[in-house]
XYZ file of C-alpha atoms in Angstrom:
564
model
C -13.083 11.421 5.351
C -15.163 13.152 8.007
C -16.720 15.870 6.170
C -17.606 18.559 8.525
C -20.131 21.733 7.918
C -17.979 24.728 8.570
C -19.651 28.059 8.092
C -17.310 31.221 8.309
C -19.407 34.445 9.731
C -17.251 36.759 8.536
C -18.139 38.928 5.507
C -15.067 39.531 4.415
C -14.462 36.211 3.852
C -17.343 35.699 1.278
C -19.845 33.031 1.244
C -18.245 29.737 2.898
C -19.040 26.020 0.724
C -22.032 23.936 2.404
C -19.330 21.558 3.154
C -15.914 21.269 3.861
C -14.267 18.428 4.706
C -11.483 17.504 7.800
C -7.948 18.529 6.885
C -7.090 14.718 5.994
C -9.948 14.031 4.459
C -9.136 17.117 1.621
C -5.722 15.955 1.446
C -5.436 13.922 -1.884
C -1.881 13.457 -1.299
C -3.116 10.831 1.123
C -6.811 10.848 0.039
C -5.908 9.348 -3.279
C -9.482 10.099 -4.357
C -10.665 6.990 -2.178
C -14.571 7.495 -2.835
C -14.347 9.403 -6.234
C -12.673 8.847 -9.839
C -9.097 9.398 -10.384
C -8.876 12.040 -12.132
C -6.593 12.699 -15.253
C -4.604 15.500 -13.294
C -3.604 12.696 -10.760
C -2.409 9.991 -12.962
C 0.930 11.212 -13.554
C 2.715 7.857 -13.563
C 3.919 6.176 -16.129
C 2.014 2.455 -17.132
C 4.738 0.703 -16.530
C 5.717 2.773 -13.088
C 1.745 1.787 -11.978
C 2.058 -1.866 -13.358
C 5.022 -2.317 -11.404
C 3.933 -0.949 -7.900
C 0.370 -2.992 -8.697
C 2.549 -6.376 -8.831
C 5.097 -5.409 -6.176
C 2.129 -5.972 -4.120
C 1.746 -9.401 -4.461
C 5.259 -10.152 -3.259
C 3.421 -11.946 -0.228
C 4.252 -15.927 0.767
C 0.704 -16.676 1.356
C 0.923 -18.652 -1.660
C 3.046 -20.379 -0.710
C 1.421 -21.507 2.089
C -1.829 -22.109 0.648
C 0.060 -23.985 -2.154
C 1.598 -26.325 0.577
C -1.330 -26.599 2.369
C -3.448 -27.835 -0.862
C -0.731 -30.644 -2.047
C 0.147 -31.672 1.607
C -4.031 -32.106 1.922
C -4.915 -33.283 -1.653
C -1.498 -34.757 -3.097
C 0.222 -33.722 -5.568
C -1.239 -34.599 -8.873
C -5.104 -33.208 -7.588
C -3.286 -30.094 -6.366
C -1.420 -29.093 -9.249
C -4.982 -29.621 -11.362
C -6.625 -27.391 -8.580
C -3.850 -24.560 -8.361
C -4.085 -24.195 -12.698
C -7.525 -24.217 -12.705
C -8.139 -21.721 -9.892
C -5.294 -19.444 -11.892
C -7.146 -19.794 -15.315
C -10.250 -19.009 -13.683
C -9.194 -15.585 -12.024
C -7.312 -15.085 -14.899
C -10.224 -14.581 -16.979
C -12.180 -12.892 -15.030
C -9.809 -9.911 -14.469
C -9.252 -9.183 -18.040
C -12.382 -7.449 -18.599
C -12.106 -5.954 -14.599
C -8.670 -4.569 -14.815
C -9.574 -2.930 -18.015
C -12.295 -1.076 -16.717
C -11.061 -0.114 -13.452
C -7.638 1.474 -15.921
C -9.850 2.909 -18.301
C -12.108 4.615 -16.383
C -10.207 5.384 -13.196
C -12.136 3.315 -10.743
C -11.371 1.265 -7.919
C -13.465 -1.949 -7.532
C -16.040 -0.615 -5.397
C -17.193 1.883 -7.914
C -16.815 -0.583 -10.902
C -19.419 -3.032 -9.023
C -21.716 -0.031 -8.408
C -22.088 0.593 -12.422
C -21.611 -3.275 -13.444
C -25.229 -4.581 -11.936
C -24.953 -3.740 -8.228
C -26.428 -0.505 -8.068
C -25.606 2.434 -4.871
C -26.332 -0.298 -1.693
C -26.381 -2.677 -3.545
C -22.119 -2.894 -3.656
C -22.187 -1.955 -0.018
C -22.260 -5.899 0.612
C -19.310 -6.293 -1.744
C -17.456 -3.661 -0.184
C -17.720 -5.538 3.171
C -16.921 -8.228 1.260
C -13.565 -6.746 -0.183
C -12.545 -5.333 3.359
C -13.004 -8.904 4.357
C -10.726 -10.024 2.094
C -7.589 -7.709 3.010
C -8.318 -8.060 6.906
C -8.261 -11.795 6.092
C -4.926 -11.755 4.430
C -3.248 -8.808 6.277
C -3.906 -11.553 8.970
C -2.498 -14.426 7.302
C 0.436 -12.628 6.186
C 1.168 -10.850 9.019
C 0.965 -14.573 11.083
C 3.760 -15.307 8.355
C 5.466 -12.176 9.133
C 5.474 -13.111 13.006
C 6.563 -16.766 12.310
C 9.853 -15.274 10.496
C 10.785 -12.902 13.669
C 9.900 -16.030 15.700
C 12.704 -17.640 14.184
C 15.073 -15.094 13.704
C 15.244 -13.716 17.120
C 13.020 -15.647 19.350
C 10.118 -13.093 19.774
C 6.910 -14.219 21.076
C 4.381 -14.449 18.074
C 1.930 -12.386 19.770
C 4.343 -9.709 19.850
C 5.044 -10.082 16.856
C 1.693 -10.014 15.627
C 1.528 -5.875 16.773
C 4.649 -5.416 15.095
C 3.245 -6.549 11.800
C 0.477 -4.301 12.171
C 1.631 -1.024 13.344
C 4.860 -1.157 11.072
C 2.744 -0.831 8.262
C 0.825 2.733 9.377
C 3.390 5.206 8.522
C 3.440 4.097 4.708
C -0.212 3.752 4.167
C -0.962 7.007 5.817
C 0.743 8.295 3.204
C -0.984 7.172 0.308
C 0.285 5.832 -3.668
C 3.484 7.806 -3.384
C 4.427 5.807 -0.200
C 3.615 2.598 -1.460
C 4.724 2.975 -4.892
C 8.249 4.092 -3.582
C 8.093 0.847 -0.947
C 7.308 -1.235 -4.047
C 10.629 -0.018 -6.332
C 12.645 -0.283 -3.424
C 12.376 -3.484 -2.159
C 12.177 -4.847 -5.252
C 15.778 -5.906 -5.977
C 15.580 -8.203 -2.372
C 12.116 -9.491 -2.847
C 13.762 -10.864 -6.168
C 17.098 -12.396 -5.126
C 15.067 -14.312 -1.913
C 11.962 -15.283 -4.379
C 14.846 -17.149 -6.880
C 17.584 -18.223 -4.534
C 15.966 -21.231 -3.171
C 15.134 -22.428 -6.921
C 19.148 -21.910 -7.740
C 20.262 -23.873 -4.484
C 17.598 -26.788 -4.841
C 18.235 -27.406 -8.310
C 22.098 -27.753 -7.708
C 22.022 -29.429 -4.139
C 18.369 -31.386 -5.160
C 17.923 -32.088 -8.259
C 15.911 -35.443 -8.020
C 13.487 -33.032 -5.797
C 10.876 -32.054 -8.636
C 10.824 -36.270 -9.797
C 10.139 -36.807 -5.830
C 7.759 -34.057 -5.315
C 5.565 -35.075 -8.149
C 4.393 -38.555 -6.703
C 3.708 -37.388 -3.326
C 0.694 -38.755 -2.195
C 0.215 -35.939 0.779
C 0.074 -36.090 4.805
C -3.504 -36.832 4.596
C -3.603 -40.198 2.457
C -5.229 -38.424 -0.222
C -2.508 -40.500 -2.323
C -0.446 -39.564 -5.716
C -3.406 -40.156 -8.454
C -5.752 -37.836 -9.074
C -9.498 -37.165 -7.121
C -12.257 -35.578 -8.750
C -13.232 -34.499 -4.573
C -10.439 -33.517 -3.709
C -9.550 -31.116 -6.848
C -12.534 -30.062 -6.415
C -11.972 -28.965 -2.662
C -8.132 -27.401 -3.979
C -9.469 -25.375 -6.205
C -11.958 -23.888 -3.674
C -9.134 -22.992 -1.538
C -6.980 -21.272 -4.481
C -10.263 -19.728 -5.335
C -10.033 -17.650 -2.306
C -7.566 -15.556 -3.448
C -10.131 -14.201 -6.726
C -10.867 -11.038 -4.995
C -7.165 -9.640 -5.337
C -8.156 -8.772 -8.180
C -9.638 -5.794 -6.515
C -6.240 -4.667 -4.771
C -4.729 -4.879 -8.372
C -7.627 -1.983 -9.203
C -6.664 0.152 -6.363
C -3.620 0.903 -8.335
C -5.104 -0.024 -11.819
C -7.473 3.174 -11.614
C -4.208 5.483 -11.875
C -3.404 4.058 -15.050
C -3.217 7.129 -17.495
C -5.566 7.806 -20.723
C -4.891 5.024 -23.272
C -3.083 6.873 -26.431
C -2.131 6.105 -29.856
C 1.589 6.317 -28.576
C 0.915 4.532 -25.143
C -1.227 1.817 -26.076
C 0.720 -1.131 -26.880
C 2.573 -0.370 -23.355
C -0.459 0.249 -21.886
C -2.175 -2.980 -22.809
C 1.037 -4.903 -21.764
C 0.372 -3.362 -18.512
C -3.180 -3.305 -17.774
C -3.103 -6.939 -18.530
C 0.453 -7.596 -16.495
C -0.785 -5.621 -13.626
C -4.243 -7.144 -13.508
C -5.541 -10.623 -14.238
C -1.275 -11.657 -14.594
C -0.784 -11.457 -11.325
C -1.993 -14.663 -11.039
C -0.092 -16.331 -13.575
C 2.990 -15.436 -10.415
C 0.677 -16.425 -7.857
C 0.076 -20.055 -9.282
C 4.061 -20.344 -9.448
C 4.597 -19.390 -6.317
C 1.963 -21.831 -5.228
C 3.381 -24.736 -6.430
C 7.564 -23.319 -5.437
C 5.766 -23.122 -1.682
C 4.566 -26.686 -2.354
C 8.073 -28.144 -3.912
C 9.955 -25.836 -0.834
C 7.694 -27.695 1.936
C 8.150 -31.141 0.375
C 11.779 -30.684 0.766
C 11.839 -29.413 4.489
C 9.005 -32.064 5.816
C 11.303 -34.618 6.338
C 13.742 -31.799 8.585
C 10.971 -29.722 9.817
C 7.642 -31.599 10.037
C 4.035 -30.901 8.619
C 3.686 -27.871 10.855
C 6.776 -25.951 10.163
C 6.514 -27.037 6.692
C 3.622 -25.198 6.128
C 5.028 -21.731 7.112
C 7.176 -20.158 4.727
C 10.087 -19.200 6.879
C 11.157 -22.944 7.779
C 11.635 -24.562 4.059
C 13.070 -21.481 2.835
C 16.087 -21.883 5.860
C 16.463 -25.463 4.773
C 16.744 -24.382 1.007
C 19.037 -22.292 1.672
C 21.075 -23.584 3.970
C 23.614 -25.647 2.029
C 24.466 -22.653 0.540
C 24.651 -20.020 2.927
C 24.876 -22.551 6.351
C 24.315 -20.486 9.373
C 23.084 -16.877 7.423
C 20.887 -18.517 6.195
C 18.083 -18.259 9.189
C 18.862 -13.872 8.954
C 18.656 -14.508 4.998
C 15.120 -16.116 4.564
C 13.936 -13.515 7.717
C 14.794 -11.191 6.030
C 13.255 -11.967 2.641
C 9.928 -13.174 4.887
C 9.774 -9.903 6.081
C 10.409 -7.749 3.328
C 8.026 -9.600 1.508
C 4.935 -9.407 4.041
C 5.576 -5.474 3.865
C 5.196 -5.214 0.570
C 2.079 -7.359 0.931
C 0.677 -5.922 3.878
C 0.774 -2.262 2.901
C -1.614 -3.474 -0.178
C -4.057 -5.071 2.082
C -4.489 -2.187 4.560
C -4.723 0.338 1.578
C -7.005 -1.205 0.303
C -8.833 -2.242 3.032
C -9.337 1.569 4.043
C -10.462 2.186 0.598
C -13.318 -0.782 1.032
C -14.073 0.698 4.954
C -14.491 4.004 3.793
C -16.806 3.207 0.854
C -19.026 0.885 3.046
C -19.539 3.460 5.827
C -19.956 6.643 3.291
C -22.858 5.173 2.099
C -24.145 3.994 5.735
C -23.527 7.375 7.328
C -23.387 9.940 5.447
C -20.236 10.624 7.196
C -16.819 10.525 5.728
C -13.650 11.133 8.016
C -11.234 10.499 5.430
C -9.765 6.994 4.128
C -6.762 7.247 6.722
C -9.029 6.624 9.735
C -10.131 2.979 8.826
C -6.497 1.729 8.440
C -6.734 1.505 12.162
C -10.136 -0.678 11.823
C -8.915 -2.786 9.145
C -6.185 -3.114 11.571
C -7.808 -4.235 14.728
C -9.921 -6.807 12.715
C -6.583 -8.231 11.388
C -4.698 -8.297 14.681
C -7.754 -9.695 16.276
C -7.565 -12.667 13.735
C -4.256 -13.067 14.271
C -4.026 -13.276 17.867
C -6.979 -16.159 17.376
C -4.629 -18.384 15.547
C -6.265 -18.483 12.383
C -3.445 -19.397 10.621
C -4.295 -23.361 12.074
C -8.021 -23.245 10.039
C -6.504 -21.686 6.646
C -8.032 -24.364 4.127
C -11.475 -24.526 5.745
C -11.482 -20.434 6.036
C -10.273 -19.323 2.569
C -12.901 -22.642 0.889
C -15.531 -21.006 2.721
C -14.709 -17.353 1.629
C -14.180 -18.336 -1.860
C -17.818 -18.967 -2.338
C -18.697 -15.510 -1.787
C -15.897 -13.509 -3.606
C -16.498 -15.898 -7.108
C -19.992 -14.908 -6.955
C -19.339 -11.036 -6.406
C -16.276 -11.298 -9.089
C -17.604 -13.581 -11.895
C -21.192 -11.113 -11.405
C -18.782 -8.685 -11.864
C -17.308 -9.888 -15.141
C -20.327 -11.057 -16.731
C -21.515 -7.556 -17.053
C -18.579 -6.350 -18.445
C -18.177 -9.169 -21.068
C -21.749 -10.398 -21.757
C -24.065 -7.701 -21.109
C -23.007 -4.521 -21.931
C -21.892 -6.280 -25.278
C -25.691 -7.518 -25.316
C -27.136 -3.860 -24.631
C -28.703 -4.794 -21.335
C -25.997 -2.633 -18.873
C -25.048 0.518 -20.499
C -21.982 0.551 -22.522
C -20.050 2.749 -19.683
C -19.625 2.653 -16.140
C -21.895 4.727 -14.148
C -20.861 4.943 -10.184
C -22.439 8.072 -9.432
C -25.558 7.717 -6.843
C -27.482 10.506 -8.797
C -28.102 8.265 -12.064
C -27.791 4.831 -9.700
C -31.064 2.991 -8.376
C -30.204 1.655 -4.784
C -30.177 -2.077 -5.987
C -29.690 -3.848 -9.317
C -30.915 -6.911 -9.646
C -28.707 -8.190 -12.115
C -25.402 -8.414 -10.383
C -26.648 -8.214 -6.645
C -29.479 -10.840 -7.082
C -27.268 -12.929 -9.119
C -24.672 -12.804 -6.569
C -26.488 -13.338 -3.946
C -28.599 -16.275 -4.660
C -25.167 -18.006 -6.096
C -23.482 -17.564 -2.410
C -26.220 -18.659 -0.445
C -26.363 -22.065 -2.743
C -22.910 -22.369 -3.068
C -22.169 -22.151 0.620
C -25.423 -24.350 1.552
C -23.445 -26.566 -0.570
C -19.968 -25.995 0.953
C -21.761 -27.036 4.141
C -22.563 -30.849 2.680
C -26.625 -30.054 2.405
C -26.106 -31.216 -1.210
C -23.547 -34.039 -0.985
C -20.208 -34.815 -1.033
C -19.247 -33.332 -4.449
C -21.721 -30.429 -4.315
C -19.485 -29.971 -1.333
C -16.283 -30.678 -2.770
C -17.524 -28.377 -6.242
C -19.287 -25.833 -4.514
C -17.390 -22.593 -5.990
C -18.019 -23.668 -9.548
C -21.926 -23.884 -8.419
C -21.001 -19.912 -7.354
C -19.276 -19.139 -10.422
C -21.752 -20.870 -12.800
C -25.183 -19.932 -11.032
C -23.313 -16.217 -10.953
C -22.253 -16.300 -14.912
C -25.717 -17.393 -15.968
C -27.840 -15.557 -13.607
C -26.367 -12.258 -13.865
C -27.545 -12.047 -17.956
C -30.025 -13.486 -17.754
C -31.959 -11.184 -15.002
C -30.102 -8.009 -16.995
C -32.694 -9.656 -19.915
C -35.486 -10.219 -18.055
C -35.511 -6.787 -16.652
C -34.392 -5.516 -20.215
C -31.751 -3.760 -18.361
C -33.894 -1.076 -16.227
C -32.277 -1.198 -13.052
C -28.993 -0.154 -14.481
C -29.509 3.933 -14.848
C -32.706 5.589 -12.471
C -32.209 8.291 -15.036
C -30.199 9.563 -17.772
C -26.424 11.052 -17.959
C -26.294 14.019 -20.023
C -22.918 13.656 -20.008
C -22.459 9.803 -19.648
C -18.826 9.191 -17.726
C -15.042 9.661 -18.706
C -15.686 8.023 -22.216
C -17.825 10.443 -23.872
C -16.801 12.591 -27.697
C -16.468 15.914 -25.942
C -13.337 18.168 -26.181
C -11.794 17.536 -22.737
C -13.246 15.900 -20.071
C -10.432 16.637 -17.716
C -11.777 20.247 -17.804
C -12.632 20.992 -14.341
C -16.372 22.363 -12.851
C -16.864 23.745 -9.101
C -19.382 21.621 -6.635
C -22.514 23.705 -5.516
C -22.050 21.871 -2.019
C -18.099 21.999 -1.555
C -17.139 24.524 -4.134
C -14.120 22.492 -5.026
C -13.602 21.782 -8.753
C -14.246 18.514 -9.877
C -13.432 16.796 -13.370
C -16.734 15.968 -15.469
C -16.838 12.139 -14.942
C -16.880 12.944 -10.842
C -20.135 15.717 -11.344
C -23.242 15.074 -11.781
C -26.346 17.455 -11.898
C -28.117 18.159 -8.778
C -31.976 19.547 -8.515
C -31.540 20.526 -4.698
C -28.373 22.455 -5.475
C -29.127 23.568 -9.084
C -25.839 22.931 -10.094
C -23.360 20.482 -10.388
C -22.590 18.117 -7.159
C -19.202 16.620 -7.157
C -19.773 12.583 -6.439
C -18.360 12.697 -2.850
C -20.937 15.439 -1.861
C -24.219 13.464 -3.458
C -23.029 10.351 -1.424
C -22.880 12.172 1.810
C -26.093 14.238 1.066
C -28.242 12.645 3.923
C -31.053 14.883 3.280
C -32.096 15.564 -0.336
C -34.618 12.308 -0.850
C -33.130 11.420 -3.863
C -35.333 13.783 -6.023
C -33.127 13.819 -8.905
C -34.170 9.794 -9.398
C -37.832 10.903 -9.111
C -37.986 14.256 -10.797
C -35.504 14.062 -13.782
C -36.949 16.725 -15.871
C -36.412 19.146 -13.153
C -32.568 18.407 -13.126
C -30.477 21.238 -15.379
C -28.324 19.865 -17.965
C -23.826 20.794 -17.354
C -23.487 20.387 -21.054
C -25.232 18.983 -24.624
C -25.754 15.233 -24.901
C -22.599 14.342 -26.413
C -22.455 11.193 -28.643
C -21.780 7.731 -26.358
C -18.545 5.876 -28.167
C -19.524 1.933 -26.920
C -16.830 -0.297 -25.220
């Protein structure tokens, strides 16, 4: 959001705020507090109404592909070992993630500032993130541009911009948009996801005995490889960082009651790591669909999504069939690709915050998540998918299992404090603990991706990022006995702390707009409150309030801390 520093010289009209920010940039209708915490006055949906737009989001058929492409490369018997392990291992790591993002009304970005990263130090993993929806915005739009291919003849690379700018409208307009897309297009995602499965199992049902000895198009063979399950699972791997699209919706979770909880649990956990428990289905129902069609289609067409679902359905619905699966393909890559450009504008606009002091307002880096994606797109990178999403998985385990291991292990320990603290006031610029752990796992894992190791460091490299990342990240929180976490105090200590309501509201010093407590933080240049969006773009104050504590005034008594 650009801010810019309006001054108003008229008397009458009072003393003008230090800042005020561009028109879109203040409007939190499409804002959806992109750099900030949610607060409690936004959260007005229900949990099941934010579970439910959270997992109409991963309606996409990239799984499908990457499920084909992994048993077509690795057989069948290694692939199904890689796709389960891959889900079990994003599974548990976005238990403890998706919790705190819901509980404490943070997207991903903010989480990894206050779970070892420190203020830069997430700036990687927000470049990181944005790579990860401009990846798959890419991939799914190529998917997207496949189906009008075949449905109407249009050049791909036409089709390619329509993918991208059809999107626009509904991310402009923030949650409301896409949570209405998502309940809408529900009821046809749902009939195309299940009619295939019907048809096959009437008109093939030998298809699941054939499927399971299939030895590949590679002559990886039926029986199982310790190399090549371990070069599956890399792939699946890659797709570990939705985790942090599932928070962009996760942080409007409302406060957990006494009457809400059950349902909230249910939907925290549905919503989060059990999107993956879908994913790995749809994995392997890409993988079963493909089988069927190579023999019509061939290994090429196989491996797009559009092609074995026409053949699925074709003894069914004969010649509506090709407008039947286009139409499913493309309602499904909408609901995907919506996701990935939200949320990529949410991961642009964090990174460059922080770089610039600037902030235009989230709506402005849809169109550079865009580019980036149509860019890809246009390059064909649909033909390199396995040897693209095994090299990116590296990197997001590392950042993600970092991630987790200071939710689960040290905060329970005492080394990371027992909340989440994003705010740049009480943040030092880098944490050790989850940066340094995350970055010395990527750099071996991916020297080992690269074959400097051998064939199965090669093959295993991913688990070298997830275990170097899971031991690492304690065990530097320990060394440093946790003092990179907090360059100073909270009087007030986040959304979690005993004191009557923290949804009460104080004005910024800087912008004069009020702020819920968990979003202020004291300020010794301002001697006030500063909301957290103003302290980020402060270019000029030197950070005193890290070097000078005792001169910062106290909003309110130190309340009493309730622990995870």
């Amino acid at each position: 959001m650009t801010d810019t520093a309006t001054r108003d010289t008229s008397a009458a009209a009072g003393p003008p705020p230090q800042r005020s920010y561009a028109k879109m940039a203040a409007d939190e209708s499409r804002e959806d507090y992109s750099l900030r915490y949610a607060p409690h006055s936004f959260r007005r949906w229900s949990p099941t109404m934010v579970a439910s737009t959270a997992l109409g989001g991963i309606a996409y058929l990239a799984d499908f592909a990457i499920g084909a492409s992994i048993v077509f490369t690795y057989g069948f018997t290694s692939g199904l070992a890689s796709i389960l392990c891959a889900a079990t291992i994003i599974f548990v790591t976005g238990i403890p993630i998706a919790r705190a993002c819901a509980k404490y009304g943070l997207d991903m970005d903010l989480v990894t500032r206050g779970a070892g990263f420190g203020y830069f130090g997430s700036t990687l993993t927000s470049l990181i993130y944005a790579s990860f929806t401009f990846i798959f915005f890419a991939l799914e739009g190529s998917i997207m541009a496949q189906a009008m291919h075949q449905a109407v003849g249009l050049p791909v690379e036409i089709g390619y911009l329509i993918t991208t700018l059809i999107v626009i409208p509904i991310v402009f307009r923030g949650m409301g948009a896409l949570a209405k897309v998502q309940a809408w297009t529900q009821p046809i995602w749902l009939v195309g996801m299940v009619l295939p499965f019907v048809v096959l199992a009437f008109e093939a049902p030998d298809a699941w005995g054939a499927f399971a000895s299939f030895g590949g198009t590679e002559g990886a063979g039926s029986g199982f490889s310790w190399v090549a399950f371990g070069l599956g699972t890399g792939v699946a791997l890659s797709l570990i960082a939705q985790i942090g699209e599932q928070a962009d919706y996760l942080r409007f979770m409302p406060a957990k009651t006494e009457q809400n909880k059950r349902r909230w649990n249910l939907a925290v956990l549905a919503a989060g790591p059990g999107w993956v428990v879908i994913g790995a289905a749809k994995q392997l129902g890409g993988a079963l669909l493909a089988f069927v069609a190579l023999e019509a289609v061939g290994k090429t067409h196989a491996l797009e999504p559009i092609a074995p679902q026409i053949e699925a359905l074709k003894p069914w619905l004969g010649s509506f069939a090709l407008p039947a699966a286009a139409l499913f393909v493309i309602v499904s890559q909408i609901k995907i690709n919506v996701t990935n450009a939200y949320s990529g504008s949410l991961s642009w606009s964090n990174f460059f915050s922080r770089i610039t002091h600037k902030h235009p307002g989230r709506v402005w880096y849809i169109f550079l998540n865009l580019a980036i994606a149509l860019t890809l797109m246009e390059m064909n990178m649909f033909a390199a998918l396995n040897k693209l999403l095994g090299f990116y998985s590296n990197v997001g385990i590392a950042w993600i299992v970092a991630v987790a291991a200071d939710l689960v292990i040290n905060k329970r320990m005492g080394w990371s404090p027992p909340y989440i603290e994003f705010k740049r006031a009480y943040l030092y610029a880098v944490n050790p603990a989850g940066f340094g752990s995350m970055v010395i796992a990527s750099v071996v894992s991916i020297l080992a991706f690269f074959g400097l190791f051998g064939r199965y460091a090669e093959a295993f490299s991913t688990f070298v990022a997830a275990g170097l990342a899971v031991v690492l990240c304690p065990l530097i929180a320990w060394a440093t006995k946790g003092k990179y976490y907090l360059a100073r105090p909270n009087p007030v200590n986040g959304p979690h702390v005993e004191v009557p309501d923290v949804t009460a509201t104080h004005a910024c010093a800087v912008c004069e707009t009020e702020y819920e407590l968990p979003d202020i933080a004291d300020c010794p240049v301002q001697s006030g409150p500063i909301c957290s969006l103003c302290c980020s773009l402060d270019a000029e104050c030197g950070d005193v309030c890290r070097t000078s504590p005792s001169s910062v005034p106290v909003l309110m008594p130190m309340p009493t801390v309730r622990a995870e």
